Amino acid sequence: MDIPKFHPDSRALVKQYLTPAIYKQLSPLETPSGFTLKAAIQSGLKNPDSHIGIYAGDALSYSVFSRILDPIIHAYHAVGKTFEHSPDLDQTGLDQPSLAPLDPGKDFILSCRVRVARNLSEFCFPCHIHSRDRARVASLVFDAVKKLPQELAGSYLSFNDLSPSQMQDHLTRKQAFPKGDRFQDAAGINRDFPDARGIFASQDNNFMIWVNEEDHLRIISMEASADLSGVFNRLCRGLGHLSTQLEFAFDKRYGFLTSCPTNIGSAMRAGVHIRLRKLEKNKGILEKLTAQYQLQIRGTGGEKTSVEKGIFDISNKQRLGIPESLIIQNLHAGLAAIIEAEKSL
Ligand code: CIR
């Protein structure tokens, strides 16, 4: 039984850890919903530049295929062999009043955004979901958002209701999300797009839920300010309400279960868009600080985009085995140090 051939240049974690012995053991297996190793690694096989190269098709993929997923999780999340995840989210958010203002002069931080990924425990994940269940997910979210409190209340836009030109218009105004990238495409996540996809947005657009993108739900709190704790606390309030309506896939070891194993644990990315004109020319200092505070630099267009006009997207790298409030506090401390460095140059 030969391991499928990854591209010779591929440095994907799945290629590094999929030994002949693990392949032999896992290739005949399937989860009760019928998800296989072959399906899980399609993205890595088809994309030689994958960093990870594997997706989970359902919650049980994490146990059935643990012999390949665990080493990848250890390597990516830098956790020991006996990791676990205890979330500390509740409706109040950070229990201290708030974090010190990061950028009172409004000189650097353009916006803050905190998102979590969630999947409904009852259904397969997007790369393996049946179209009927995808529609069911959308309908459950549609019902749940009707019960949000006034502060978060808003409207649900189903992409099914948009003509191609309306969809394009919404994409331009960032009121819709596009079809996933080629990594998601190879995994099967884009099937039937834009069917059963949609976005819930609060009236002020500060609280949103993307439905049936890479995960069933991407719950997002954001605003054009430097108020990181305010943004996080709003996310906690929204999530608290949604958790009373929806049952999320969760495991004591892996935390919240997501399509991509890089997102498990808190499944949270908290970040800012920040203008750093001086550090842009002194990237070594910026990289040292981001490494010290376990932060990640991305382009402002998201995953695998480049930095433009000195505006960086800086967010947490750690997601697994760290409580959510600590992620926010570490990000806050890292940003304070980065702003100090920028000022001193
Ligand atoms: C890869 O293997 O490079 C892609 N599947 C992306 C991995 C990063 N995870 C993500 O965007 N959720």
CSV table of C-alpha atoms and ligand atoms in Angstrom, one decimal:
chain,number,residue,atom,x,y,z
A,1,MET,CA,0.0,0.0,0.0
A,2,ASP,CA,1.9,3.0,-1.3
A,3,ILE,CA,1.5,6.5,0.3
A,4,PRO,CA,0.0,8.9,-2.3
A,5,LYS,CA,2.7,11.0,-3.8
A,6,PHE,CA,3.1,14.5,-2.4
A,7,HIS,CA,4.9,16.9,-4.6
A,8,PRO,CA,8.7,16.6,-4.2
A,9,ASP,CA,8.9,20.3,-3.1
A,10,SER,CA,6.0,20.0,-0.6
A,11,ARG,CA,6.9,20.8,3.0
A,12,ALA,CA,3.4,20.2,4.3
A,13,LEU,CA,3.2,18.8,7.8
A,14,VAL,CA,1.0,16.0,6.5
A,15,LYS,CA,3.8,14.9,4.2
A,16,GLN,CA,6.3,15.0,7.0
A,17,TYR,CA,4.3,12.9,9.4
A,18,LEU,CA,2.4,10.4,7.1
A,19,THR,CA,4.8,7.4,7.5
A,20,PRO,CA,4.1,4.2,5.6
A,21,ALA,CA,3.0,2.5,8.9
A,22,ILE,CA,0.5,5.3,9.7
A,23,TYR,CA,-0.8,5.3,6.1
A,24,LYS,CA,-1.2,1.5,6.2
A,25,GLN,CA,-3.2,1.7,9.5
A,26,LEU,CA,-5.4,4.6,8.6
A,27,SER,CA,-6.1,4.2,4.9
A,28,PRO,CA,-8.8,1.5,5.4
A,29,LEU,CA,-10.6,3.4,8.1
A,30,GLU,CA,-13.5,5.8,7.8
A,31,THR,CA,-15.5,7.8,10.3
A,32,PRO,CA,-19.1,6.7,10.9
A,33,SER,CA,-20.2,9.4,8.3
A,34,GLY,CA,-17.8,7.9,5.8
A,35,PHE,CA,-14.9,10.4,5.8
A,36,THR,CA,-11.5,8.9,4.8
A,37,LEU,CA,-7.8,9.7,5.0
A,38,LYS,CA,-7.8,9.9,1.2
A,39,ALA,CA,-10.4,12.7,1.4
A,40,ALA,CA,-8.6,14.4,4.3
A,41,ILE,CA,-5.3,14.8,2.5
A,42,GLN,CA,-6.6,15.9,-0.9
A,43,SER,CA,-5.7,19.6,-0.3
A,44,GLY,CA,-2.1,18.7,0.6
A,45,LEU,CA,-1.7,16.4,-2.4
A,46,LYS,CA,-3.1,19.0,-4.9
A,47,ASN,CA,-1.3,22.1,-3.4
A,48,PRO,CA,2.5,21.7,-3.2
A,49,ASP,CA,2.7,24.9,-1.2
A,50,SER,CA,0.4,23.6,1.6
A,51,HIS,CA,1.8,24.2,5.1
A,52,ILE,CA,-0.5,21.7,6.8
A,53,GLY,CA,-2.3,19.8,3.9
A,54,ILE,CA,-5.1,18.0,5.9
A,55,TYR,CA,-8.7,18.9,6.9
A,56,ALA,CA,-11.2,17.2,9.2
A,57,GLY,CA,-14.5,16.1,7.6
A,58,ASP,CA,-16.3,15.7,10.9
A,59,ALA,CA,-15.8,15.8,14.7
A,60,LEU,CA,-14.8,12.1,14.8
A,61,SER,CA,-12.0,12.6,12.3
A,62,TYR,CA,-9.9,13.8,15.2
A,63,SER,CA,-10.2,10.5,17.0
A,64,VAL,CA,-10.3,8.1,14.0
A,65,PHE,CA,-7.3,9.8,12.3
A,66,SER,CA,-5.5,10.9,15.5
A,67,ARG,CA,-2.3,9.1,14.5
A,68,ILE,CA,-1.7,11.6,11.7
A,69,LEU,CA,-3.5,14.6,13.2
A,70,ASP,CA,-1.9,14.4,16.6
A,71,PRO,CA,1.7,14.9,15.4
A,72,ILE,CA,0.6,17.7,13.1
A,73,ILE,CA,-1.2,19.3,16.1
A,74,HIS,CA,1.9,19.0,18.3
A,75,ALA,CA,4.1,20.5,15.7
A,76,TYR,CA,1.8,23.4,14.7
A,77,HIS,CA,0.5,24.3,18.1
A,78,ALA,CA,3.8,23.6,19.9
A,79,VAL,CA,2.0,21.7,22.7
A,80,GLY,CA,3.3,18.7,24.6
A,81,LYS,CA,2.0,15.2,24.2
A,82,THR,CA,-0.7,15.6,26.9
A,83,PHE,CA,-2.4,18.8,25.8
A,84,GLU,CA,-5.9,19.7,26.7
A,85,HIS,CA,-8.1,22.7,26.2
A,86,SER,CA,-10.2,24.4,28.9
A,87,PRO,CA,-12.0,27.4,27.5
A,88,ASP,CA,-12.7,30.3,29.9
A,89,LEU,CA,-15.3,32.1,27.9
A,90,ASP,CA,-18.3,33.4,29.6
A,91,GLN,CA,-20.7,36.1,28.8
A,92,THR,CA,-18.8,38.8,30.7
A,93,GLY,CA,-15.6,38.3,28.8
A,94,LEU,CA,-12.5,39.6,30.6
A,95,ASP,CA,-13.2,39.8,34.3
A,96,GLN,CA,-11.1,42.8,34.9
A,97,PRO,CA,-12.7,46.1,33.9
A,98,SER,CA,-10.8,46.4,30.7
A,99,LEU,CA,-7.2,46.5,29.4
A,100,ALA,CA,-5.3,49.8,29.4
A,101,PRO,CA,-6.0,51.8,26.2
A,102,LEU,CA,-3.4,50.7,23.6
A,103,ASP,CA,-3.4,53.6,21.3
A,104,PRO,CA,-5.2,56.7,22.8
A,105,GLY,CA,-3.8,59.0,20.1
A,106,LYS,CA,-5.2,56.8,17.4
A,107,ASP,CA,-1.9,56.8,15.7
A,108,PHE,CA,-1.3,53.2,14.9
A,109,ILE,CA,-4.3,50.8,15.3
A,110,LEU,CA,-6.9,51.0,12.6
A,111,SER,CA,-9.2,48.2,13.7
A,112,CYS,CA,-9.6,45.2,16.1
A,113,ARG,CA,-11.2,41.9,15.1
A,114,VAL,CA,-11.7,38.8,17.2
A,115,ARG,CA,-13.2,35.7,15.6
A,116,VAL,CA,-13.9,32.2,16.7
A,117,ALA,CA,-14.7,29.2,14.5
A,118,ARG,CA,-17.4,26.8,15.5
A,119,ASN,CA,-19.0,23.7,14.0
A,120,LEU,CA,-22.3,22.2,15.0
A,121,SER,CA,-21.7,18.8,16.6
A,122,GLU,CA,-24.6,17.2,14.8
A,123,PHE,CA,-23.3,17.7,11.3
A,124,CYS,CA,-20.3,16.8,9.1
A,125,PHE,CA,-17.8,19.7,8.6
A,126,PRO,CA,-17.9,21.7,5.4
A,127,CYS,CA,-15.5,19.6,3.3
A,128,HIS,CA,-17.7,16.5,3.9
A,129,ILE,CA,-21.2,17.9,4.6
A,130,HIS,CA,-24.2,16.9,2.4
A,131,SER,CA,-26.0,19.8,0.8
A,132,ARG,CA,-29.1,19.0,2.7
A,133,ASP,CA,-27.3,19.3,6.0
A,134,ARG,CA,-25.5,22.5,4.9
A,135,ALA,CA,-28.9,24.1,4.4
A,136,ARG,CA,-30.0,22.7,7.8
A,137,VAL,CA,-27.0,24.4,9.4
A,138,ALA,CA,-27.9,27.7,7.8
A,139,SER,CA,-31.5,27.3,9.0
A,140,LEU,CA,-30.5,26.6,12.6
A,141,VAL,CA,-28.2,29.7,12.6
A,142,PHE,CA,-31.0,31.8,11.1
A,143,ASP,CA,-33.3,30.7,13.9
A,144,ALA,CA,-30.6,31.3,16.6
A,145,VAL,CA,-29.8,34.8,15.6
A,146,LYS,CA,-33.4,35.9,15.9
A,147,LYS,CA,-33.0,35.4,19.7
A,148,LEU,CA,-29.9,37.7,20.0
A,149,PRO,CA,-30.4,40.6,22.4
A,150,GLN,CA,-31.1,44.1,21.1
A,151,GLU,CA,-27.4,45.2,21.2
A,152,LEU,CA,-26.5,42.4,18.7
A,153,ALA,CA,-29.7,42.1,16.7
A,154,GLY,CA,-29.4,42.4,13.0
A,155,SER,CA,-30.3,40.7,9.8
A,156,TYR,CA,-29.3,37.5,7.9
A,157,LEU,CA,-28.3,37.7,4.3
A,158,SER,CA,-28.6,34.4,2.4
A,159,PHE,CA,-26.3,34.4,-0.6
A,160,ASN,CA,-28.9,32.2,-2.4
A,161,ASP,CA,-31.0,35.4,-2.6
A,162,LEU,CA,-28.3,37.4,-4.5
A,163,SER,CA,-27.9,37.6,-8.2
A,164,PRO,CA,-24.3,37.2,-9.4
A,165,SER,CA,-23.9,41.0,-9.8
A,166,GLN,CA,-25.4,41.6,-6.3
A,167,MET,CA,-23.0,39.0,-4.9
A,168,GLN,CA,-20.1,40.9,-6.6
A,169,ASP,CA,-21.4,44.1,-5.1
A,170,HIS,CA,-21.6,42.6,-1.6
A,171,LEU,CA,-18.1,41.1,-2.0
A,172,THR,CA,-16.7,44.5,-2.9
A,173,ARG,CA,-18.3,46.0,0.1
A,174,LYS,CA,-17.1,43.1,2.2
A,175,GLN,CA,-20.7,42.2,3.1
A,176,ALA,CA,-20.2,38.7,1.7
A,177,PHE,CA,-17.3,36.2,1.8
A,178,PRO,CA,-15.9,34.7,-1.5
A,179,LYS,CA,-15.5,31.1,-2.5
A,180,GLY,CA,-12.7,29.6,-0.5
A,181,ASP,CA,-9.1,29.5,-1.8
A,182,ARG,CA,-7.6,26.6,-3.7
A,183,PHE,CA,-6.6,24.8,-0.5
A,184,GLN,CA,-10.2,24.8,0.6
A,185,ASP,CA,-11.4,24.0,-2.9
A,186,ALA,CA,-9.2,20.9,-3.1
A,187,ALA,CA,-10.7,19.8,0.3
A,188,GLY,CA,-14.3,20.0,-1.1
A,189,ILE,CA,-15.3,23.1,1.0
A,190,ASN,CA,-16.4,25.1,-2.0
A,191,ARG,CA,-18.9,22.5,-3.2
A,192,ASP,CA,-22.2,24.1,-4.3
A,193,PHE,CA,-21.0,27.7,-3.4
A,194,PRO,CA,-22.8,30.0,-2.8
A,195,ASP,CA,-25.7,27.6,-1.8
A,196,ALA,CA,-26.7,27.8,1.9
A,197,ARG,CA,-23.9,30.3,2.6
A,198,GLY,CA,-24.7,33.6,4.2
A,199,ILE,CA,-23.8,36.3,6.7
A,200,PHE,CA,-25.6,37.6,9.7
A,201,ALA,CA,-24.6,41.2,10.6
A,202,SER,CA,-25.7,43.3,13.6
A,203,GLN,CA,-27.2,46.7,12.8
A,204,ASP,CA,-23.8,48.4,13.3
A,205,ASN,CA,-21.9,45.7,11.5
A,206,ASN,CA,-19.7,45.1,14.6
A,207,PHE,CA,-20.9,41.6,15.2
A,208,MET,CA,-21.1,39.1,12.3
A,209,ILE,CA,-21.5,35.4,11.7
A,210,TRP,CA,-20.3,33.8,8.5
A,211,VAL,CA,-22.3,30.7,7.8
A,212,ASN,CA,-20.9,27.6,6.0
A,213,GLU,CA,-17.5,29.0,5.0
A,214,GLU,CA,-14.5,26.9,6.2
A,215,ASP,CA,-16.4,26.1,9.3
A,216,HIS,CA,-20.2,26.1,9.9
A,217,LEU,CA,-19.8,29.4,11.9
A,218,ARG,CA,-17.2,32.1,12.0
A,219,ILE,CA,-18.4,34.4,14.7
A,220,ILE,CA,-16.7,37.8,14.5
A,221,SER,CA,-16.6,40.9,16.6
A,222,MET,CA,-14.9,43.9,15.1
A,223,GLU,CA,-14.7,47.7,15.0
A,224,ALA,CA,-12.6,50.5,13.7
A,225,SER,CA,-10.9,51.3,17.0
A,226,ALA,CA,-8.2,50.1,19.3
A,227,ASP,CA,-10.7,48.8,21.9
A,228,LEU,CA,-9.5,45.2,22.0
A,229,SER,CA,-11.2,44.3,25.3
A,230,GLY,CA,-14.5,45.9,24.2
A,231,VAL,CA,-14.4,43.9,21.0
A,232,PHE,CA,-13.6,40.7,22.8
A,233,ASN,CA,-16.3,41.2,25.4
A,234,ARG,CA,-18.9,41.7,22.7
A,235,LEU,CA,-17.8,38.4,21.1
A,236,CYS,CA,-18.2,36.7,24.5
A,237,ARG,CA,-21.7,38.1,24.9
A,238,GLY,CA,-22.8,37.0,21.4
A,239,LEU,CA,-21.2,33.6,21.8
A,240,GLY,CA,-22.9,33.1,25.2
A,241,HIS,CA,-26.3,33.7,23.6
A,242,LEU,CA,-25.6,31.4,20.6
A,243,SER,CA,-24.3,28.6,22.9
A,244,THR,CA,-27.8,28.4,24.5
A,245,GLN,CA,-29.3,27.7,21.0
A,246,LEU,CA,-26.6,25.7,19.2
A,247,GLU,CA,-24.5,22.8,20.3
A,248,PHE,CA,-20.9,23.2,19.2
A,249,ALA,CA,-18.4,20.3,18.5
A,250,PHE,CA,-16.0,20.3,21.4
A,251,ASP,CA,-13.5,17.8,22.9
A,252,LYS,CA,-11.7,18.0,26.2
A,253,ARG,CA,-8.3,17.5,24.5
A,254,TYR,CA,-8.7,19.3,21.2
A,255,GLY,CA,-11.1,22.1,22.4
A,256,PHE,CA,-13.5,23.4,19.7
A,257,LEU,CA,-13.2,21.2,16.7
A,258,THR,CA,-12.6,22.9,13.3
A,259,SER,CA,-12.1,21.9,9.7
A,260,CYS,CA,-8.4,22.9,9.8
A,261,PRO,CA,-6.3,21.5,12.6
A,262,THR,CA,-4.6,24.8,12.9
A,263,ASN,CA,-7.7,26.3,14.4
A,264,ILE,CA,-8.6,23.9,17.1
A,265,GLY,CA,-8.5,24.8,20.8
A,266,SER,CA,-10.0,28.2,21.3
A,267,ALA,CA,-10.5,28.4,17.5
A,268,MET,CA,-9.9,32.1,18.1
A,269,ARG,CA,-8.0,34.6,16.1
A,270,ALA,CA,-7.7,38.0,17.8
A,271,GLY,CA,-5.9,40.7,15.9
A,272,VAL,CA,-5.5,44.2,14.8
A,273,HIS,CA,-4.7,46.1,11.7
A,274,ILE,CA,-1.8,48.4,12.6
A,275,ARG,CA,0.2,50.9,10.7
A,276,LEU,CA,3.9,50.6,11.5
A,277,ARG,CA,5.8,52.9,9.1
A,278,LYS,CA,9.1,52.6,10.9
A,279,LEU,CA,9.0,49.0,11.9
A,280,GLU,CA,8.2,48.2,8.2
A,281,LYS,CA,11.7,49.3,7.5
A,282,ASN,CA,13.1,47.4,10.6
A,283,LYS,CA,11.3,44.1,10.1
A,284,GLY,CA,13.9,42.3,12.3
A,285,ILE,CA,12.7,44.2,15.4
A,286,LEU,CA,9.1,43.5,14.6
A,287,GLU,CA,9.7,39.8,14.0
A,288,LYS,CA,11.6,39.5,17.3
A,289,LEU,CA,8.7,41.1,19.2
A,290,THR,CA,6.0,39.0,17.5
A,291,ALA,CA,8.0,35.8,18.2
A,292,GLN,CA,8.5,36.9,21.9
A,293,TYR,CA,4.7,37.4,22.3
A,294,GLN,CA,3.7,34.4,20.2
A,295,LEU,CA,2.0,36.6,17.5
A,296,GLN,CA,1.6,36.2,13.8
A,297,ILE,CA,2.0,38.7,11.0
A,298,ARG,CA,-0.2,38.5,8.0
A,299,GLY,CA,-1.2,40.8,5.2
A,300,THR,CA,-4.4,42.7,5.7
A,301,GLY,CA,-6.2,40.5,3.1
A,302,GLY,CA,-5.9,37.5,5.5
A,303,GLU,CA,-4.2,34.1,5.2
A,304,LYS,CA,-1.3,34.1,2.6
A,305,THR,CA,-1.6,37.8,1.6
A,306,SER,CA,1.2,40.3,1.6
A,307,VAL,CA,1.7,43.4,3.8
A,308,GLU,CA,0.8,46.7,2.0
A,309,LYS,CA,1.4,50.3,2.8
A,310,GLY,CA,2.9,49.5,6.1
A,311,ILE,CA,-0.3,48.1,7.5
A,312,PHE,CA,0.1,44.8,9.2
A,313,ASP,CA,-2.4,42.3,10.5
A,314,ILE,CA,-1.0,41.1,13.8
A,315,SER,CA,-2.8,38.3,15.7
A,316,ASN,CA,-2.3,35.5,18.2
A,317,LYS,CA,-0.5,32.4,17.0
A,318,GLN,CA,-1.4,30.2,20.1
A,319,ARG,CA,-4.9,28.8,20.1
A,320,LEU,CA,-4.7,25.4,21.8
A,321,GLY,CA,-4.2,24.9,25.6
A,322,ILE,CA,-4.4,28.6,26.4
A,323,PRO,CA,-7.6,30.2,27.8
A,324,GLU,CA,-9.2,32.8,25.6
A,325,SER,CA,-8.8,35.7,28.0
A,326,LEU,CA,-5.0,35.0,28.2
A,327,ILE,CA,-4.8,35.1,24.4
A,328,ILE,CA,-6.3,38.6,24.5
A,329,GLN,CA,-4.0,39.7,27.3
A,330,ASN,CA,-0.9,38.4,25.5
A,331,LEU,CA,-1.9,40.1,22.3
A,332,HIS,CA,-2.5,43.3,24.3
A,333,ALA,CA,1.0,43.1,25.9
A,334,GLY,CA,2.6,42.3,22.5
A,335,LEU,CA,0.9,45.2,20.8
A,336,ALA,CA,1.9,47.6,23.6
A,337,ALA,CA,5.6,46.5,23.1
A,338,ILE,CA,5.3,46.9,19.3
A,339,ILE,CA,3.8,50.4,19.6
A,340,GLU,CA,6.6,51.3,22.0
A,341,ALA,CA,9.2,50.1,19.6
A,342,GLU,CA,7.6,52.0,16.7
A,343,LYS,CA,7.5,55.2,18.8
A,344,SER,CA,11.2,54.8,19.7
A,345,LEU,CA,12.5,54.5,16.2
B,1,CIR,C1,-2.4,24.8,4.2
B,1,CIR,O1,-2.3,23.6,4.5
B,1,CIR,O2,-1.5,25.5,3.9
B,1,CIR,C2,-3.8,25.3,4.1
B,1,CIR,N1,-4.7,24.3,4.3
B,1,CIR,C3,-4.0,26.5,5.1
B,1,CIR,C4,-3.6,26.2,6.5
B,1,CIR,C5,-3.9,27.3,7.4
B,1,CIR,N2,-5.1,27.2,8.0
B,1,CIR,C6,-6.2,27.9,7.7
B,1,CIR,O3,-6.2,28.8,6.9
B,1,CIR,N3,-7.3,27.7,8.4
